[in-house]
mmCIF file of C-alpha atoms and ligand atoms in Angstrom:
data_model
loop_
_atom_site.group_PDB
_atom_site.id
_atom_site.type_symbol
_atom_site.label_atom_id
_atom_site.label_comp_id
_atom_site.label_asym_id
_atom_site.label_seq_id
_atom_site.Cartn_x
_atom_site.Cartn_y
_atom_site.Cartn_z
ATOM 1 C CA UNK A 1 128.626 24.397 50.879
ATOM 2 C CA UNK A 2 127.063 21.027 51.670
ATOM 3 C CA UNK A 3 123.274 21.362 51.855
ATOM 4 C CA UNK A 4 121.629 18.779 54.075
ATOM 5 C CA UNK A 5 117.866 18.502 54.439
ATOM 6 C CA UNK A 6 116.102 16.177 56.851
ATOM 7 C CA UNK A 7 112.501 15.042 56.493
ATOM 8 C CA UNK A 8 111.213 14.273 59.977
ATOM 9 C CA UNK A 9 108.130 14.346 62.170
ATOM 10 C CA UNK A 10 110.303 15.581 65.042
ATOM 11 C CA UNK A 11 112.446 18.489 63.831
ATOM 12 C CA UNK A 12 112.903 19.700 67.429
ATOM 13 C CA UNK A 13 115.088 16.636 68.107
ATOM 14 C CA UNK A 14 117.775 18.181 65.892
ATOM 15 C CA UNK A 15 118.038 21.559 67.634
ATOM 16 C CA UNK A 16 120.741 20.652 70.148
ATOM 17 C CA UNK A 17 122.759 18.461 67.810
ATOM 18 C CA UNK A 18 122.877 20.793 64.812
ATOM 19 C CA UNK A 19 123.568 23.880 66.914
ATOM 20 C CA UNK A 20 126.412 22.524 69.028
ATOM 21 C CA UNK A 21 130.128 22.001 68.514
ATOM 22 C CA UNK A 22 131.289 20.919 65.044
ATOM 23 C CA UNK A 23 127.874 21.035 63.365
ATOM 24 C CA UNK A 24 127.345 24.576 64.650
ATOM 25 C CA UNK A 25 130.855 25.506 63.518
ATOM 26 C CA UNK A 26 130.226 24.005 60.067
ATOM 27 C CA UNK A 27 127.315 26.405 59.629
ATOM 28 C CA UNK A 28 129.343 29.383 60.888
ATOM 29 C CA UNK A 29 132.134 28.491 58.437
ATOM 30 C CA UNK A 30 129.545 28.061 55.656
ATOM 31 C CA UNK A 31 130.779 24.521 55.101
ATOM 32 C CA UNK A 32 127.270 23.128 55.629
ATOM 33 C CA UNK A 33 123.681 24.340 55.693
ATOM 34 C CA UNK A 34 120.881 22.360 57.331
ATOM 35 C CA UNK A 35 117.160 22.484 56.679
ATOM 36 C CA UNK A 36 114.552 20.553 58.619
ATOM 37 C CA UNK A 37 111.461 19.605 56.633
ATOM 38 C CA UNK A 38 108.535 18.888 58.950
ATOM 39 C CA UNK A 39 106.662 15.904 57.521
ATOM 40 C CA UNK A 40 103.544 16.959 59.462
ATOM 41 C CA UNK A 41 103.193 19.991 57.191
ATOM 42 C CA UNK A 42 102.586 17.603 54.286
ATOM 43 C CA UNK A 43 99.996 15.575 56.200
ATOM 44 C CA UNK A 44 96.539 14.915 54.794
ATOM 45 C CA UNK A 45 93.298 16.594 55.850
ATOM 46 C CA UNK A 46 92.497 18.817 58.810
ATOM 47 C CA UNK A 47 94.416 16.511 61.188
ATOM 48 C CA UNK A 48 97.431 16.495 58.879
ATOM 49 C CA UNK A 49 97.495 12.695 58.938
ATOM 50 C CA UNK A 50 100.868 11.161 58.092
ATOM 51 C CA UNK A 51 100.365 7.509 59.094
ATOM 52 C CA UNK A 52 97.957 4.644 58.544
ATOM 53 C CA UNK A 53 97.501 0.943 59.261
ATOM 54 C CA UNK A 54 99.407 -1.654 57.212
ATOM 55 C CA UNK A 55 97.641 -3.640 54.489
ATOM 56 C CA UNK A 56 97.645 -7.305 55.422
ATOM 57 C CA UNK A 57 97.297 -6.509 59.118
ATOM 58 C CA UNK A 58 99.855 -6.267 61.853
ATOM 59 C CA UNK A 59 100.713 -3.991 64.710
ATOM 60 C CA UNK A 60 101.500 -0.328 64.493
ATOM 61 C CA UNK A 61 101.271 2.348 61.877
ATOM 62 C CA UNK A 62 103.235 3.158 58.741
ATOM 63 C CA UNK A 63 104.139 6.537 57.269
ATOM 64 C CA UNK A 64 101.775 7.117 54.346
ATOM 65 C CA UNK A 65 103.206 7.624 50.860
ATOM 66 C CA UNK A 66 101.478 10.926 49.956
ATOM 67 C CA UNK A 67 103.084 13.109 52.683
ATOM 68 C CA UNK A 68 106.485 11.469 52.116
ATOM 69 C CA UNK A 69 106.323 12.022 48.345
ATOM 70 C CA UNK A 70 105.235 15.649 48.839
ATOM 71 C CA UNK A 71 108.020 16.299 51.366
ATOM 72 C CA UNK A 72 110.669 14.809 49.060
ATOM 73 C CA UNK A 73 109.316 16.888 46.153
ATOM 74 C CA UNK A 74 109.580 20.015 48.316
ATOM 75 C CA UNK A 75 113.150 19.161 49.368
ATOM 76 C CA UNK A 76 114.147 18.420 45.755
ATOM 77 C CA UNK A 77 112.823 21.811 44.698
ATOM 78 C CA UNK A 78 115.234 23.390 47.210
ATOM 79 C CA UNK A 79 118.144 21.279 45.951
ATOM 80 C CA UNK A 80 117.446 19.426 42.660
ATOM 81 C CA UNK A 81 120.723 17.470 42.563
ATOM 82 C CA UNK A 82 120.507 16.225 46.154
ATOM 83 C CA UNK A 83 120.599 12.475 46.770
ATOM 84 C CA UNK A 84 117.701 11.046 48.762
ATOM 85 C CA UNK A 85 118.696 8.797 51.670
ATOM 86 C CA UNK A 86 116.303 6.563 53.586
ATOM 87 C CA UNK A 87 117.122 5.569 57.165
ATOM 88 C CA UNK A 88 116.297 1.878 57.515
ATOM 89 C CA UNK A 89 117.654 -1.220 59.278
ATOM 90 C CA UNK A 90 117.514 -2.817 55.779
ATOM 91 C CA UNK A 91 120.100 -0.377 54.405
ATOM 92 C CA UNK A 92 123.822 -0.721 53.879
ATOM 93 C CA UNK A 93 125.761 -0.429 57.131
ATOM 94 C CA UNK A 94 127.188 3.043 57.682
ATOM 95 C CA UNK A 95 130.959 3.291 57.991
ATOM 96 C CA UNK A 96 133.749 5.841 57.981
ATOM 97 C CA UNK A 97 134.656 5.241 54.323
ATOM 98 C CA UNK A 98 131.109 6.244 53.324
ATOM 99 C CA UNK A 99 131.296 9.332 55.548
ATOM 100 C CA UNK A 100 134.464 10.351 53.685
ATOM 101 C CA UNK A 101 132.964 9.707 50.228
ATOM 102 C CA UNK A 102 129.778 11.561 51.044
ATOM 103 C CA UNK A 103 131.693 14.524 52.533
ATOM 104 C CA UNK A 104 133.624 14.791 49.254
ATOM 105 C CA UNK A 105 130.548 14.542 46.995
ATOM 106 C CA UNK A 106 129.591 17.782 45.263
ATOM 107 C CA UNK A 107 125.834 17.327 45.815
ATOM 108 C CA UNK A 108 123.667 17.660 48.904
ATOM 109 C CA UNK A 109 121.597 15.066 50.757
ATOM 110 C CA UNK A 110 117.970 14.667 51.779
ATOM 111 C CA UNK A 111 117.550 12.289 54.729
ATOM 112 C CA UNK A 112 114.181 10.625 55.327
ATOM 113 C CA UNK A 113 113.518 9.584 58.924
ATOM 114 C CA UNK A 114 111.081 6.702 59.306
ATOM 115 C CA UNK A 115 108.836 6.415 62.378
ATOM 116 C CA UNK A 116 106.358 4.018 63.981
ATOM 117 C CA UNK A 117 106.558 0.579 62.302
ATOM 118 C CA UNK A 118 108.225 2.181 59.293
ATOM 119 C CA UNK A 119 107.012 3.588 55.968
ATOM 120 C CA UNK A 120 105.022 2.608 52.907
ATOM 121 C CA UNK A 121 107.539 0.757 50.714
ATOM 122 C CA UNK A 122 106.653 2.857 47.660
ATOM 123 C CA UNK A 123 108.835 5.672 49.045
ATOM 124 C CA UNK A 124 111.822 3.550 48.019
ATOM 125 C CA UNK A 125 111.117 4.512 44.373
ATOM 126 C CA UNK A 126 112.360 8.053 45.209
ATOM 127 C CA UNK A 127 115.401 6.951 47.190
ATOM 128 C CA UNK A 128 119.038 6.849 46.008
ATOM 129 C CA UNK A 129 120.551 5.230 49.110
ATOM 130 C CA UNK A 130 119.258 3.161 52.024
ATOM 131 C CA UNK A 131 121.408 3.296 55.139
ATOM 132 C CA UNK A 132 121.462 1.504 58.492
ATOM 133 C CA UNK A 133 123.513 2.539 61.509
ATOM 134 C CA UNK A 134 123.713 -1.022 62.825
ATOM 135 C CA UNK A 135 121.918 -4.252 63.485
ATOM 136 C CA UNK A 136 119.466 -2.942 66.065
ATOM 137 C CA UNK A 137 116.145 -1.110 65.916
ATOM 138 C CA UNK A 138 115.696 2.482 67.029
ATOM 139 C CA UNK A 139 112.370 4.251 67.516
ATOM 140 C CA UNK A 140 112.868 6.515 64.527
ATOM 141 C CA UNK A 141 115.318 7.552 61.820
ATOM 142 C CA UNK A 142 116.263 10.790 63.599
ATOM 143 C CA UNK A 143 119.154 9.419 65.688
ATOM 144 C CA UNK A 144 120.572 7.505 62.692
ATOM 145 C CA UNK A 145 120.302 10.651 60.539
ATOM 146 C CA UNK A 146 122.073 12.740 63.206
ATOM 147 C CA UNK A 147 124.834 10.148 63.470
ATOM 148 C CA UNK A 148 125.386 10.074 59.722
ATOM 149 C CA UNK A 149 125.200 13.848 59.328
ATOM 150 C CA UNK A 150 127.732 14.369 62.127
ATOM 151 C CA UNK A 151 130.157 11.859 60.613
ATOM 152 C CA UNK A 152 129.949 13.570 57.189
ATOM 153 C CA UNK A 153 129.972 17.210 58.234
ATOM 154 C CA UNK A 154 132.966 16.988 60.593
ATOM 155 C CA UNK A 155 135.002 15.853 57.555
ATOM 156 C CA UNK A 156 134.109 18.888 55.430
ATOM 157 C CA UNK A 157 137.103 21.182 54.823
ATOM 158 C CA UNK A 158 137.544 23.788 57.566
ATOM 159 C CA UNK A 159 135.340 22.068 60.157
ATOM 160 C CA UNK A 160 137.845 20.079 62.228
ATOM 161 C CA UNK A 161 140.476 22.199 63.982
ATOM 162 C CA UNK A 162 143.723 20.408 63.145
ATOM 163 C CA UNK A 163 143.781 19.542 59.447
ATOM 164 C CA UNK A 164 145.384 16.237 60.375
ATOM 165 C CA UNK A 165 142.854 15.093 62.905
ATOM 166 C CA UNK A 166 140.582 13.271 60.454
ATOM 167 C CA UNK A 167 143.529 11.542 58.790
ATOM 168 C CA UNK A 168 144.904 9.865 61.891
ATOM 169 C CA UNK A 169 141.746 8.933 63.755
ATOM 170 C CA UNK A 170 140.062 5.551 63.984
ATOM 171 C CA UNK A 171 138.909 3.915 60.728
ATOM 172 C CA UNK A 172 140.625 6.573 58.575
ATOM 173 C CA UNK A 173 142.269 3.712 56.651
ATOM 174 C CA UNK A 174 139.142 1.589 56.945
ATOM 175 C CA UNK A 175 140.458 -0.791 59.599
ATOM 176 C CA UNK A 176 142.733 0.737 62.218
ATOM 177 C CA UNK A 177 141.549 1.941 65.623
ATOM 178 C CA UNK A 178 143.481 4.808 67.124
ATOM 179 C CA UNK A 179 146.150 4.282 69.813
ATOM 180 C CA UNK A 180 145.350 5.180 73.468
ATOM 181 C CA UNK A 181 145.868 8.847 74.337
ATOM 182 C CA UNK A 182 146.645 10.651 77.607
ATOM 183 C CA UNK A 183 146.654 14.232 78.851
ATOM 184 C CA UNK A 184 147.920 15.961 82.010
ATOM 185 C CA UNK A 185 148.534 15.045 84.807
ATOM 186 C CA UNK A 186 151.308 12.540 84.116
ATOM 187 C CA UNK A 187 150.186 10.517 87.120
ATOM 188 C CA UNK A 188 146.590 10.211 88.357
ATOM 189 C CA UNK A 189 145.433 7.992 91.214
ATOM 190 C CA UNK A 190 148.556 5.890 90.854
ATOM 191 C CA UNK A 191 148.115 5.418 87.098
ATOM 192 C CA UNK A 192 151.075 6.705 85.087
ATOM 193 C CA UNK A 193 151.218 7.891 81.507
ATOM 194 C CA UNK A 194 153.621 5.596 79.581
ATOM 195 C CA UNK A 195 157.165 6.996 79.890
ATOM 196 C CA UNK A 196 157.701 7.035 76.141
ATOM 197 C CA UNK A 197 154.939 9.625 75.680
ATOM 198 C CA UNK A 198 156.741 11.960 78.108
ATOM 199 C CA UNK A 199 160.145 11.395 76.499
ATOM 200 C CA UNK A 200 159.842 13.932 73.697
ATOM 201 C CA UNK A 201 161.421 11.307 71.414
ATOM 202 C CA UNK A 202 159.255 11.660 68.326
ATOM 203 C CA UNK A 203 160.315 8.450 66.551
ATOM 204 C CA UNK A 204 159.813 6.359 69.698
ATOM 205 C CA UNK A 205 156.407 7.931 70.267
ATOM 206 C CA UNK A 206 155.363 7.119 66.689
ATOM 207 C CA UNK A 207 156.587 3.527 67.148
ATOM 208 C CA UNK A 208 154.639 3.172 70.426
ATOM 209 C CA UNK A 209 151.508 4.588 68.809
ATOM 210 C CA UNK A 210 151.790 2.213 65.831
ATOM 211 C CA UNK A 211 152.247 -0.739 68.193
ATOM 212 C CA UNK A 212 149.224 0.277 70.254
ATOM 213 C CA UNK A 213 146.848 0.887 67.357
ATOM 214 C CA UNK A 214 144.606 -2.084 66.754
ATOM 215 C CA UNK A 215 142.914 -3.608 63.744
ATOM 216 C CA UNK A 216 139.110 -3.519 63.751
ATOM 217 C CA UNK A 217 137.282 -6.793 63.051
HETATM 218 N N1 SAM B 1 109.420 -2.235 61.798
HETATM 219 C C1 SAM B 1 110.762 -1.907 61.401
HETATM 220 C C2 SAM B 1 111.611 -3.150 61.301
HETATM 221 O O1 SAM B 1 111.288 -4.148 61.946
HETATM 222 O O2 SAM B 1 112.622 -3.120 60.564
HETATM 223 C C3 SAM B 1 111.412 -0.957 62.395
HETATM 224 C C4 SAM B 1 110.830 0.412 62.369
HETATM 225 S S1 SAM B 1 111.681 1.534 63.433
HETATM 226 C C5 SAM B 1 110.790 1.373 64.923
HETATM 227 C C6 SAM B 1 111.184 3.098 62.803
HETATM 228 C C7 SAM B 1 112.167 3.745 61.871
HETATM 229 O O3 SAM B 1 113.375 4.015 62.558
HETATM 230 C C8 SAM B 1 112.608 2.974 60.657
HETATM 231 O O4 SAM B 1 111.646 3.024 59.619
HETATM 232 C C9 SAM B 1 113.893 3.660 60.281
HETATM 233 O O5 SAM B 1 113.649 4.869 59.564
HETATM 234 C C10 SAM B 1 114.462 4.025 61.658
HETATM 235 N N2 SAM B 1 115.475 3.076 62.124
HETATM 236 C C11 SAM B 1 115.354 2.220 63.155
HETATM 237 N N3 SAM B 1 116.477 1.504 63.323
HETATM 238 C C12 SAM B 1 117.347 1.927 62.387
HETATM 239 C C13 SAM B 1 118.683 1.575 62.041
HETATM 240 N N4 SAM B 1 119.340 0.608 62.688
HETATM 241 N N5 SAM B 1 119.275 2.235 61.029
HETATM 242 C C14 SAM B 1 118.622 3.204 60.342
HETATM 243 N N6 SAM B 1 117.348 3.566 60.626
HETATM 244 C C15 SAM B 1 116.714 2.947 61.621
#
């Protein structure tokens, strides 16, 4: 079973995503187990402070090191071999090949979600991987973490319905985008499904699909 822990100030953001569709099924099938670690619980003082102003000046607040270190320590105690992953625009760009590798890894993962203007850089000393979901800035690491978790967990054995579905979908070979697909009705508002797909001729259908797959940039 793949154990995935997420360190976040907003655990409630994960409720719908982790308890719906494939991620819900993964838990039912005991392919994955999720644990949300509320960073606030590791905050300092009566106000459970987790952020502070940046040295050197500048706008916004940064996540303080002490609560982050304590939360990672707690998560590591639950799963000592887990790899620690920091969500950051500075990280390596996430892609399907990484989702496949990480789904096949025998260890679990601890995702750290940054917030505000980011985090005290010293947290990087505890981190095994830094990952970005793309060249844009989101408000926090929660949406990136959900994206990455979804892409990993749906590839765990027993989660997707058809065993083939992960092998023939976009990026499964690292570069090919899936062919267009159609369902019933065969004609809708004057738009017809290509005849070949209705022909029942398996070889011709495969040829059409190969011709209509495209290479990603
Ligand atoms: N000040 C930071 C900068 O300019 O790079 C942006 C901070 S962002 C508002 C807050 C947090 O959201 C980040 O620390 C990171 O954890 C997460 N985040 C934002 N965009 C991301 C991305 N493209 N990939 C991964 N994490 C991201």
